[in-house]
Coordinates of C-alpha atoms and ligand atoms in Angstrom, one line a residue:
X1 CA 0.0 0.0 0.0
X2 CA 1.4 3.4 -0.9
X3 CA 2.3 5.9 2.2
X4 CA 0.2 8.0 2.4
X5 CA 0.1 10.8 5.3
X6 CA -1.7 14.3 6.4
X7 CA -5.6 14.3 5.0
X8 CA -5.3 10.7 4.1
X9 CA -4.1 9.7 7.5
X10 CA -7.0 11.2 9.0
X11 CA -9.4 9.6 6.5
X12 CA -7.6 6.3 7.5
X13 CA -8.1 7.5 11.2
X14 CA -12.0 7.9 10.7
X15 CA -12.6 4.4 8.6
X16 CA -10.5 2.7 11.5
X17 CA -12.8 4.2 14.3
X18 CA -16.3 3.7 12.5
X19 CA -14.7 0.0 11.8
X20 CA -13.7 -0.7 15.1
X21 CA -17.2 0.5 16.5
X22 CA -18.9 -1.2 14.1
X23 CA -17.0 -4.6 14.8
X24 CA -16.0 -4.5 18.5
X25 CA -18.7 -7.2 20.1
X26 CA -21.7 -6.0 21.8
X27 CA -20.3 -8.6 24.6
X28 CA -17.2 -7.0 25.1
X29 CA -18.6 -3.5 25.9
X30 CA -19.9 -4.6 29.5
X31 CA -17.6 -3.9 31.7
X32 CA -17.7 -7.0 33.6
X33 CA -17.9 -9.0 30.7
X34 CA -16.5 -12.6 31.3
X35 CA -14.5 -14.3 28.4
X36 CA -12.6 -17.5 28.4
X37 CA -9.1 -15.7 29.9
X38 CA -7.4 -18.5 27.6
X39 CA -8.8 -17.4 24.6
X40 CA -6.7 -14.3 23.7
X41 CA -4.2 -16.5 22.7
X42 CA -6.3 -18.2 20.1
X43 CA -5.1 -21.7 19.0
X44 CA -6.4 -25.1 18.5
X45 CA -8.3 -25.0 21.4
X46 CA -10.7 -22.8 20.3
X47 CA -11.5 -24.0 16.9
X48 CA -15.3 -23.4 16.5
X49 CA -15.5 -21.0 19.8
X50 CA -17.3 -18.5 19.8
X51 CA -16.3 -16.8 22.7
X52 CA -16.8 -13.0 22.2
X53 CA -13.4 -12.5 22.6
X54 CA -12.5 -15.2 19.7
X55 CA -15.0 -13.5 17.8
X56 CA -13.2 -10.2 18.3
X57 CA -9.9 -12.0 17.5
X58 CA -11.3 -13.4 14.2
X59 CA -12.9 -10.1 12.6
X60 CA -10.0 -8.4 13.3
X61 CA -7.9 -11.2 11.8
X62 CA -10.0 -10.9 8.7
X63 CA -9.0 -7.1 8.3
X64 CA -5.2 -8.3 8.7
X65 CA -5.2 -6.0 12.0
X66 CA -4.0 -8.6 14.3
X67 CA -0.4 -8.3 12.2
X68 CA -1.0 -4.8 10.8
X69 CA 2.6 -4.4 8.9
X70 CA 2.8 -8.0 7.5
X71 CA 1.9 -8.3 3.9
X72 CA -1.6 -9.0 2.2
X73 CA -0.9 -12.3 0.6
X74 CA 0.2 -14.1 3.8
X75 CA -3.0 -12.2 5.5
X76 CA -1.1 -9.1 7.0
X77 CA -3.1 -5.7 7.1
X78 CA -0.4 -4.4 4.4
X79 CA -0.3 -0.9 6.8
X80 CA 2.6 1.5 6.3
X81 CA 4.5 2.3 9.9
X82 CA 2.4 5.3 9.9
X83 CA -1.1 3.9 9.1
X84 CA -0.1 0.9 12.0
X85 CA 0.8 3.7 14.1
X86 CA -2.8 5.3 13.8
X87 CA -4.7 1.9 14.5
X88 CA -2.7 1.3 18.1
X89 CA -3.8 5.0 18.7
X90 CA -7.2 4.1 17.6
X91 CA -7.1 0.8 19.5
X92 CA -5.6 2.5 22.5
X93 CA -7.8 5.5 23.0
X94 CA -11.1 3.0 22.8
X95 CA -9.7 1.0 25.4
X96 CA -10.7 -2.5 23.7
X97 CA -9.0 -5.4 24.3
X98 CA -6.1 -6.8 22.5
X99 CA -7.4 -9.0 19.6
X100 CA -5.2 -11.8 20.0
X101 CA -2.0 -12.2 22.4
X102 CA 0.5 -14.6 20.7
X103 CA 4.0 -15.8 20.4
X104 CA 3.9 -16.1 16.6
X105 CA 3.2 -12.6 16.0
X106 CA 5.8 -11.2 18.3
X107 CA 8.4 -13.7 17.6
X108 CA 8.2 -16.7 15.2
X109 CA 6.5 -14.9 12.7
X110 CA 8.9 -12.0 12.1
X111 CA 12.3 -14.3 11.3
X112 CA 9.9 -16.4 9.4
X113 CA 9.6 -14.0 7.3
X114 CA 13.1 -12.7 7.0
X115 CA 14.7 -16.6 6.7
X116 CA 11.9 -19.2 6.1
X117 CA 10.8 -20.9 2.6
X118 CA 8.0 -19.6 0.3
X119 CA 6.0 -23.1 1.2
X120 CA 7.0 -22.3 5.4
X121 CA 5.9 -18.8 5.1
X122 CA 2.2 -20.2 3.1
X123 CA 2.1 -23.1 5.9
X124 CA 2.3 -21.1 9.1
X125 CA 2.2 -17.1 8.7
X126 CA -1.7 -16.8 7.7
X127 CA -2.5 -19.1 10.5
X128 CA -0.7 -17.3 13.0
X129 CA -2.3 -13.7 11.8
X130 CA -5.7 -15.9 12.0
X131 CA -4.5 -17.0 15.7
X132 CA -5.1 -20.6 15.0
X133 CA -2.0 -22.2 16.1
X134 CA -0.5 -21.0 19.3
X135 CA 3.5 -21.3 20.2
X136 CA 5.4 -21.8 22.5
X137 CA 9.6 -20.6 22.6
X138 CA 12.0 -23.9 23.2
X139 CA 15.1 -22.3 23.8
X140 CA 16.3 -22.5 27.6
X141 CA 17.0 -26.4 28.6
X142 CA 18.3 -26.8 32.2
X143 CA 22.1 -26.3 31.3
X144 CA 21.3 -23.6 28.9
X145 CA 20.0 -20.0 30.2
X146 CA 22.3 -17.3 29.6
X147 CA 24.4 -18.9 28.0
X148 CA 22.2 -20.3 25.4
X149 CA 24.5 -21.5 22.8
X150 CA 25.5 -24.5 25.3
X151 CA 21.8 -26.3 24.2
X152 CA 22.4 -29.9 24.3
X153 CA 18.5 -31.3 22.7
X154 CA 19.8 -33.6 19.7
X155 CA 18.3 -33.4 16.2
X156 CA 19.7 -36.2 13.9
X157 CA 19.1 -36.5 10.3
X158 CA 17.3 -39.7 9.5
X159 CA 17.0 -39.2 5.8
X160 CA 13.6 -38.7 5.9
X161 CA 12.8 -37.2 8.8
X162 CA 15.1 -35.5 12.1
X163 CA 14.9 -37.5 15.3
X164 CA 14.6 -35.5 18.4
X165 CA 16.1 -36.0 21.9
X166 CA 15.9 -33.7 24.8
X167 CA 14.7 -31.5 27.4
X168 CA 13.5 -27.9 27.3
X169 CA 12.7 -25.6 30.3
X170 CA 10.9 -22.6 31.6
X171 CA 8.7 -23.1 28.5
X172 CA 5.8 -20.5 28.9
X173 CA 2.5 -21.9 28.2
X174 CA 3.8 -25.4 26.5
X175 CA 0.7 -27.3 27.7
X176 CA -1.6 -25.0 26.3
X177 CA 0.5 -24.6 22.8
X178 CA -0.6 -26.4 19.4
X179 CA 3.6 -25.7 17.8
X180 CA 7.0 -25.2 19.4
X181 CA 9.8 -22.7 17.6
X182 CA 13.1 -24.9 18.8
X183 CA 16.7 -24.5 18.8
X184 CA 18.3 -27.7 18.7
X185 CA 21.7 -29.1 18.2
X186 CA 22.5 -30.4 15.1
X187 CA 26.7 -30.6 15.3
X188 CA 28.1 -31.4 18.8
X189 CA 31.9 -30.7 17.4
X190 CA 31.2 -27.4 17.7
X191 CA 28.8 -24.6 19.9
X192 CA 27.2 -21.5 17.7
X193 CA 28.1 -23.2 14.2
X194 CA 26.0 -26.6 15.8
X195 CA 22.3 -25.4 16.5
X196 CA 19.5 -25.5 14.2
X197 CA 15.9 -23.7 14.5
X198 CA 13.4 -26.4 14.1
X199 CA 9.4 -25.9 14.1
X200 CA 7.3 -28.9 15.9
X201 CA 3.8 -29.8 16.4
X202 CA 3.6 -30.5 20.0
X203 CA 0.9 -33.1 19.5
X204 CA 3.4 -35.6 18.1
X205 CA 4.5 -38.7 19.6
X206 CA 7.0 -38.3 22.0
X207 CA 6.3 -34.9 23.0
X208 CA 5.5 -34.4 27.3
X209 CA 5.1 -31.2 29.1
X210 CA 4.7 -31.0 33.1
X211 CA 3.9 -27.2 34.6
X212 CA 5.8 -25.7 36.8
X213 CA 4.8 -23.6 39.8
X214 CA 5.9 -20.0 40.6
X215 CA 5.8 -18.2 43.7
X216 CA 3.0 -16.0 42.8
X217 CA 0.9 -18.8 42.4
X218 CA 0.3 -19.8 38.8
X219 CA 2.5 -22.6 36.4
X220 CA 2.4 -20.6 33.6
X221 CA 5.7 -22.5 32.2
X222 CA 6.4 -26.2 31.6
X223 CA 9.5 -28.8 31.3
X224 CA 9.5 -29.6 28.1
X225 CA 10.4 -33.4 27.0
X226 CA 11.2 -34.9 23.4
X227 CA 11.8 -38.2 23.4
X228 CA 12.8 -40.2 20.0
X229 CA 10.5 -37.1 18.3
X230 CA 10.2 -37.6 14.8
X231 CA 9.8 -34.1 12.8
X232 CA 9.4 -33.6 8.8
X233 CA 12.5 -32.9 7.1
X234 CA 10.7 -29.1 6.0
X235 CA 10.9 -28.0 9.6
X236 CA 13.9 -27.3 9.3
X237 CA 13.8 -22.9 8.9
X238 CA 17.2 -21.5 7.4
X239 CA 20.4 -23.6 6.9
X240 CA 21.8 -26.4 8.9
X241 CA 23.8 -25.3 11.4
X242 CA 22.3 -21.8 10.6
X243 CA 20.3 -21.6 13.8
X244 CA 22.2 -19.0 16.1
X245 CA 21.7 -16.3 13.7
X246 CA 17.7 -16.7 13.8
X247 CA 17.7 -16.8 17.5
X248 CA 19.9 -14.2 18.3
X249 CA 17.4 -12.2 15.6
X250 CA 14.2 -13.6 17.4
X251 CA 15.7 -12.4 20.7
X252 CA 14.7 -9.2 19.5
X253 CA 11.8 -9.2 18.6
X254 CA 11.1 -10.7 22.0
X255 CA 12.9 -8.2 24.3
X256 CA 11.1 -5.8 21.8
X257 CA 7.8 -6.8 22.7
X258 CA 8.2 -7.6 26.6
X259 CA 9.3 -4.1 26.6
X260 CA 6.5 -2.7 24.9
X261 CA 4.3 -4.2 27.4
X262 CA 5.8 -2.7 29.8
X263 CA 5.3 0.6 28.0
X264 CA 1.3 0.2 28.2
X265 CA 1.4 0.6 31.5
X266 CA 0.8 -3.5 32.0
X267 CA 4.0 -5.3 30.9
X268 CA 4.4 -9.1 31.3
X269 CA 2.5 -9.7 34.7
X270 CA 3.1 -6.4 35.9
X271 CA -0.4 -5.4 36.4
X272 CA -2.0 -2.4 36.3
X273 CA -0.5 0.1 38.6
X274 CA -3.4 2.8 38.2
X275 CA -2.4 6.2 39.8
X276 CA -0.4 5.0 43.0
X277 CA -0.4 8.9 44.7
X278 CA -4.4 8.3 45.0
X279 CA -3.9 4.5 46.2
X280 CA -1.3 5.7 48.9
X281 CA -3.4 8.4 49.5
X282 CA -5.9 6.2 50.4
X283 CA -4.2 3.6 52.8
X284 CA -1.3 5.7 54.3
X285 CA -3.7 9.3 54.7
X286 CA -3.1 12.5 53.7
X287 CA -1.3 15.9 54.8
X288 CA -3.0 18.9 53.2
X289 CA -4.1 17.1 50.4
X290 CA -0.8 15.4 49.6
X291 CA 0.2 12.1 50.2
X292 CA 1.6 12.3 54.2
X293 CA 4.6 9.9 53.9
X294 CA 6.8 12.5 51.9
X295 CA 9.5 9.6 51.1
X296 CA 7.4 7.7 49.3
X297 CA 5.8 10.9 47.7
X298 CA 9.1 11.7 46.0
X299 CA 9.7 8.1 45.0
X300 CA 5.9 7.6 43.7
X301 CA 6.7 11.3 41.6
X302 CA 10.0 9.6 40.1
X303 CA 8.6 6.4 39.6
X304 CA 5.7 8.5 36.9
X305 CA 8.6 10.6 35.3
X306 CA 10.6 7.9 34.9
X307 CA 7.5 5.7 33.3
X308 CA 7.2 9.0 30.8
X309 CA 10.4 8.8 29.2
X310 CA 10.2 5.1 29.2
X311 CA 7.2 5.0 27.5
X312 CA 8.3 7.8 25.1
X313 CA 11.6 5.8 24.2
X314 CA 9.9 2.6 24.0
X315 CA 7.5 4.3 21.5
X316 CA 10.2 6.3 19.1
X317 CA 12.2 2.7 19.1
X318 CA 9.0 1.0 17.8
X319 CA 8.3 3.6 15.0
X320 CA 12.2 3.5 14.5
X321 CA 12.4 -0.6 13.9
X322 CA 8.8 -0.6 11.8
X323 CA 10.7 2.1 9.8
X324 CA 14.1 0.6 9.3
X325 CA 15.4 -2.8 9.6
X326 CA 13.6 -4.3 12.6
X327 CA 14.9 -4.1 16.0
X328 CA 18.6 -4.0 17.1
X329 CA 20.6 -4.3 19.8
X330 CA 19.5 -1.4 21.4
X331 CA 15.9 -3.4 22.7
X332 CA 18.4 -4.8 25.3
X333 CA 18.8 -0.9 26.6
X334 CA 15.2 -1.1 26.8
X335 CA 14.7 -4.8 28.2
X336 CA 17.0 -3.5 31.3
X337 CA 15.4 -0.4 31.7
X338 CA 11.7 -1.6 31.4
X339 CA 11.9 -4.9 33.7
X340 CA 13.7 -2.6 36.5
X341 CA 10.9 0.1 36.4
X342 CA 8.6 -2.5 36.5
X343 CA 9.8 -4.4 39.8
X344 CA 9.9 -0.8 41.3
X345 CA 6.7 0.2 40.4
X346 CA 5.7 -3.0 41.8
X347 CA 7.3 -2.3 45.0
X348 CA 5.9 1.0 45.0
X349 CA 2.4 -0.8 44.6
X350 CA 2.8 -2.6 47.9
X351 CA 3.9 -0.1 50.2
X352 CA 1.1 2.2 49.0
X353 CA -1.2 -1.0 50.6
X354 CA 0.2 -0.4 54.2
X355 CA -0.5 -3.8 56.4
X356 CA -2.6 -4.3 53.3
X357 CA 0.0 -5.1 51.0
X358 CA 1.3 -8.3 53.0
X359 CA -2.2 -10.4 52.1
X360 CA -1.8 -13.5 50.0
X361 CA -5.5 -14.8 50.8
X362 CA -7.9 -15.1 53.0
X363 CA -11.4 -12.9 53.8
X364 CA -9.4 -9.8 55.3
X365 CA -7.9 -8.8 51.8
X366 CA -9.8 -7.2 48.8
X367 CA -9.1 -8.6 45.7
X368 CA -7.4 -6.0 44.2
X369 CA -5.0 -6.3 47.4
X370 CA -4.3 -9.8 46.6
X371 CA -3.3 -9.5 43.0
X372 CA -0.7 -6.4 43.5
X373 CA 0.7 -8.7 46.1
X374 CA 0.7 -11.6 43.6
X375 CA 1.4 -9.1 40.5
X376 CA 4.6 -7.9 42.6
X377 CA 5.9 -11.4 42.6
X378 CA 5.4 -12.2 39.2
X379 CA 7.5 -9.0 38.6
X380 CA 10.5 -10.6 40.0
X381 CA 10.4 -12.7 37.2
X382 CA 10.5 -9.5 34.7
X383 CA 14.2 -9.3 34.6
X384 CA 14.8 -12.8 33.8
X385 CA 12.9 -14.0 31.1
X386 CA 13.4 -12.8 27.7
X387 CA 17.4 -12.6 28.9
X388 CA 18.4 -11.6 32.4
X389 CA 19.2 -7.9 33.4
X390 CA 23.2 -8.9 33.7
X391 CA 22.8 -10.6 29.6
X392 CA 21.2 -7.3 28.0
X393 CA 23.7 -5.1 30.5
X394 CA 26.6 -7.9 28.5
X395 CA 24.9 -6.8 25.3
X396 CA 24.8 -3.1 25.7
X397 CA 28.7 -3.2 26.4
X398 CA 29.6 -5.4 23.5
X399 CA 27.0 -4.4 20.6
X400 CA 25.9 -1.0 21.3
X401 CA 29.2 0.4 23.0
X402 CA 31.6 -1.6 21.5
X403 CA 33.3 -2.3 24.6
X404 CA 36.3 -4.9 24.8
X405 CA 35.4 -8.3 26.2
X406 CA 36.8 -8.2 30.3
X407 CA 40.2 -9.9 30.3
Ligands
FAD1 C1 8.6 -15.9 33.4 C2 9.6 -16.6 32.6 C3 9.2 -17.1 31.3 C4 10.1 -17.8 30.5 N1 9.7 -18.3 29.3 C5 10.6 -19.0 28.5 C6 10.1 -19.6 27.3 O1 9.0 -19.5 27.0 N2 11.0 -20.3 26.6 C7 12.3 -20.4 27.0 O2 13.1 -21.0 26.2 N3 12.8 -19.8 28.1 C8 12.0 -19.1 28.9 N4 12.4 -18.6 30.1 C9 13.8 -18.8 30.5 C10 14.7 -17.6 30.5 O3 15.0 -17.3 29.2 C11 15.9 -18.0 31.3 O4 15.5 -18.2 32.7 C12 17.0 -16.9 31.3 O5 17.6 -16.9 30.0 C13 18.1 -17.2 32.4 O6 18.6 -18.4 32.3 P1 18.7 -19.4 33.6 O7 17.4 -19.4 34.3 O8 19.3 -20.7 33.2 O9 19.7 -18.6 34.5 P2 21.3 -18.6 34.5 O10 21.8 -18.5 33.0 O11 21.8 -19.8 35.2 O12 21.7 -17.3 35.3 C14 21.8 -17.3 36.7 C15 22.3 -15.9 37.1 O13 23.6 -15.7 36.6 C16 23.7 -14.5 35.8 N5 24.7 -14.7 34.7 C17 24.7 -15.8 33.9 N6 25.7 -15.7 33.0 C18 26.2 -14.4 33.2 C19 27.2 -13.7 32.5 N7 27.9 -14.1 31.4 N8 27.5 -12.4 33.0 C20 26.8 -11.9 34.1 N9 25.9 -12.6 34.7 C21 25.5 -13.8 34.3 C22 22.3 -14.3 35.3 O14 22.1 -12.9 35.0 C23 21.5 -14.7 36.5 O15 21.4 -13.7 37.4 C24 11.5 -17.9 30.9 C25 11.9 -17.4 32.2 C26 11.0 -16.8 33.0 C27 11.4 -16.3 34.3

């Protein structure tokens, strides 16, 4: 589609709002309105629903707005970075609910389309837009976090078909997921020139998953098994041996996209903070109008400022990679930066609570008490996943500053 901007752009503005009015499910207007929570990310398991929220998900899927950039003939919305840019706006100021929540578009689907095959990017891009297949990420195994290279899941060639034996770990939402995106080692002589990236459908023989527990509560992640896991020789994505490149390129994405979470204010089970000067106010008591506890004033007034310019540089890096190239390096800057205003403002969240902010259940709590307590747990996770705080700081210094490895 040609770019198109001023008088245009607004036209585009006004089609997208009467659109979105027009579409947006009577269902999902209530405010309490109850949907399956599951269903945002789509997948085999809801084949059929019709859950208002997979309705939402599948007439925005139709318009190619659930991957608003990719191109038409693989179902993408065929948006320029500007018209994209208008449709988040649109989304955002209407307050409706994401369309669909999903590994493919944030990850797989991006280096699929930079390094898979024409008949890869057919199979598996439309259904992805569509959200009916969700994935799961295979990369950590138990001796291979940080330093991710040191993978040890085989993948032999059989001729046919690659035979796969392993173990994955910390793999978010495997039980629920229809595929797996895998790194696996195809050459144990040597360690980046040895992995491959391998797709698999997690329903085929051999495949177990068992959830693991957090301390907030939930198992959103699993241990992943593959045991004598035969795969199609055409899951292979790139070269042999060609894997590291397409990780390191996935990584991205991925530290893109936790970070832009963060930047709505949410972020990956950070919650919603809402204005925490009123919610101290509230539970600690106030001194002319202002928050009494002047401490945590000052640190509640830098926490905001701070979420400002965050949320300013998380958006000029997001126009910056839909103009250019993709992300870079520089989404570790933000990955740091974002999961270590998120634990604060976390932090933040429970002090405001007062002898409030120590319930974990039980009839003396609200609700809303409960879940910042939880939600501040699951933040501890924040600078971990997607690469721990130390790996993006290791990143910064080598890629972006160009700094000497440390003797
Ligand atoms: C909520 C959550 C979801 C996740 N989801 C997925 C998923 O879907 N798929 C998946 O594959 N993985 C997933 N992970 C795993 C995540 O990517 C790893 O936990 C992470 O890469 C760290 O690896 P590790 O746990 O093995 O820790 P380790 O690598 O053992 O690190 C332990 C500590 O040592 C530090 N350290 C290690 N090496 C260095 C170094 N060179 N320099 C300085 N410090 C260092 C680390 O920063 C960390 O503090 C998830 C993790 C979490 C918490």
């Amino acid at each position: 589609m040609a770019d198109f901007g001023g008088a245009e752009l607004e036209t585009f503005r006004s089609e997208v709002r009467d659109w979105l009015t027009a579409n947006y499910p009577a269902e999902l207007k209530k405010p309490d309105a109850r949907t399956d929570p599951e269903a945002v990310w789509g997948g085999r398991a809801f084949e059929g629903s019709d859950d208002p929220q997979i309705v939402w998900m599948r007439r925005m899927a139709e318009q190619g707005w659930t991957a608003p950039t990719w191109p038409r003939d693989i179902g993408g919305g065929g948006l320029t970075p500007q018209q994209a840019r208008v449709l988040d706006q649109e989304l955002a100021a209407g307050r409706y609910r994401p369309a669909l929540l999903s590994f493919g578009l944030w990850m797989l689907g991006p280096v699929l389309l930079e390094y898979a095959n024409e008949a890869q990017k057919t199979e598996h891009l439309p259904k992805i837009v569509q959200g009916q297949i969700r994935w799961c990420q295979g990369y950590s195994e138990p001796g291979a976090g940080s330093d991710l290279a040191g993978l040890q899941t085989r993948c032999e060639d059989k001729g046919d078909h690659w035979l796969i034996n392993g173990s994955k770990v910390w793999t978010s939402y495997a039980d629920k997921a229809d595929w797996c995106f895998c790194l696996v080692r195809t050459d144990a002589s040597k360690k980046h020139e040895g992995i491959s990236f391998v797709l698999i459908d997690m329903h085929t023989p051999g495949v177990e998953t068992r959830p693991i527990q957090l301390i907030s509560g939930e198992s959103p992640f699993c241990e992943t098994f593959f045991t004598e896991v035969k795969i199609p020789k055409g899951n292979l994505v790139g070269r042999i041996n060609g894997g590291w490149e397409i990780a390191k390129r996935l990584l991205q994405y991925e530290r893109q996209n936790i970070s832009a979470g963060f930047g709505d204010g949410g972020g990956v089970g950070g919650g919603s903070a809402g204005d925490l000067a009123q919610l101290a106010k509230r539970y600690l008591g106030e001194d002319g109008g202002e928050l009494a506890e002047r401490d945590l004033r000052r640190r509640i007034t830098e926490n905001k400022m701070n979420f400002q310019a965050l949320r300013q540089t998380i958006a000029r890096s997001a126009a910056e990679s839909r103009a250019g190239n993709g992300p870079s390096a520089t989404t570790s800057i933000i990955k740091y930066a974002a999961a270590e205003f998120a634990k604060e403002r976390a932090e933040l969240m429970v002090e405001a609570l007062g002898a409030q902010g120590l319930g974990w259940e039980g009839e003396g709590y609200a609700q809303p008490e409960i879940t910042a307590v939880r939600g501040w747990l699951r933040t501890k996770a924040n600078s971990i996943e997607g690469g721990t705080s130390e790996i993006n700081l290791n990143v910064v210094a080598k890629r972006v500053l160009g700094l000497p490895d440390p003797k």
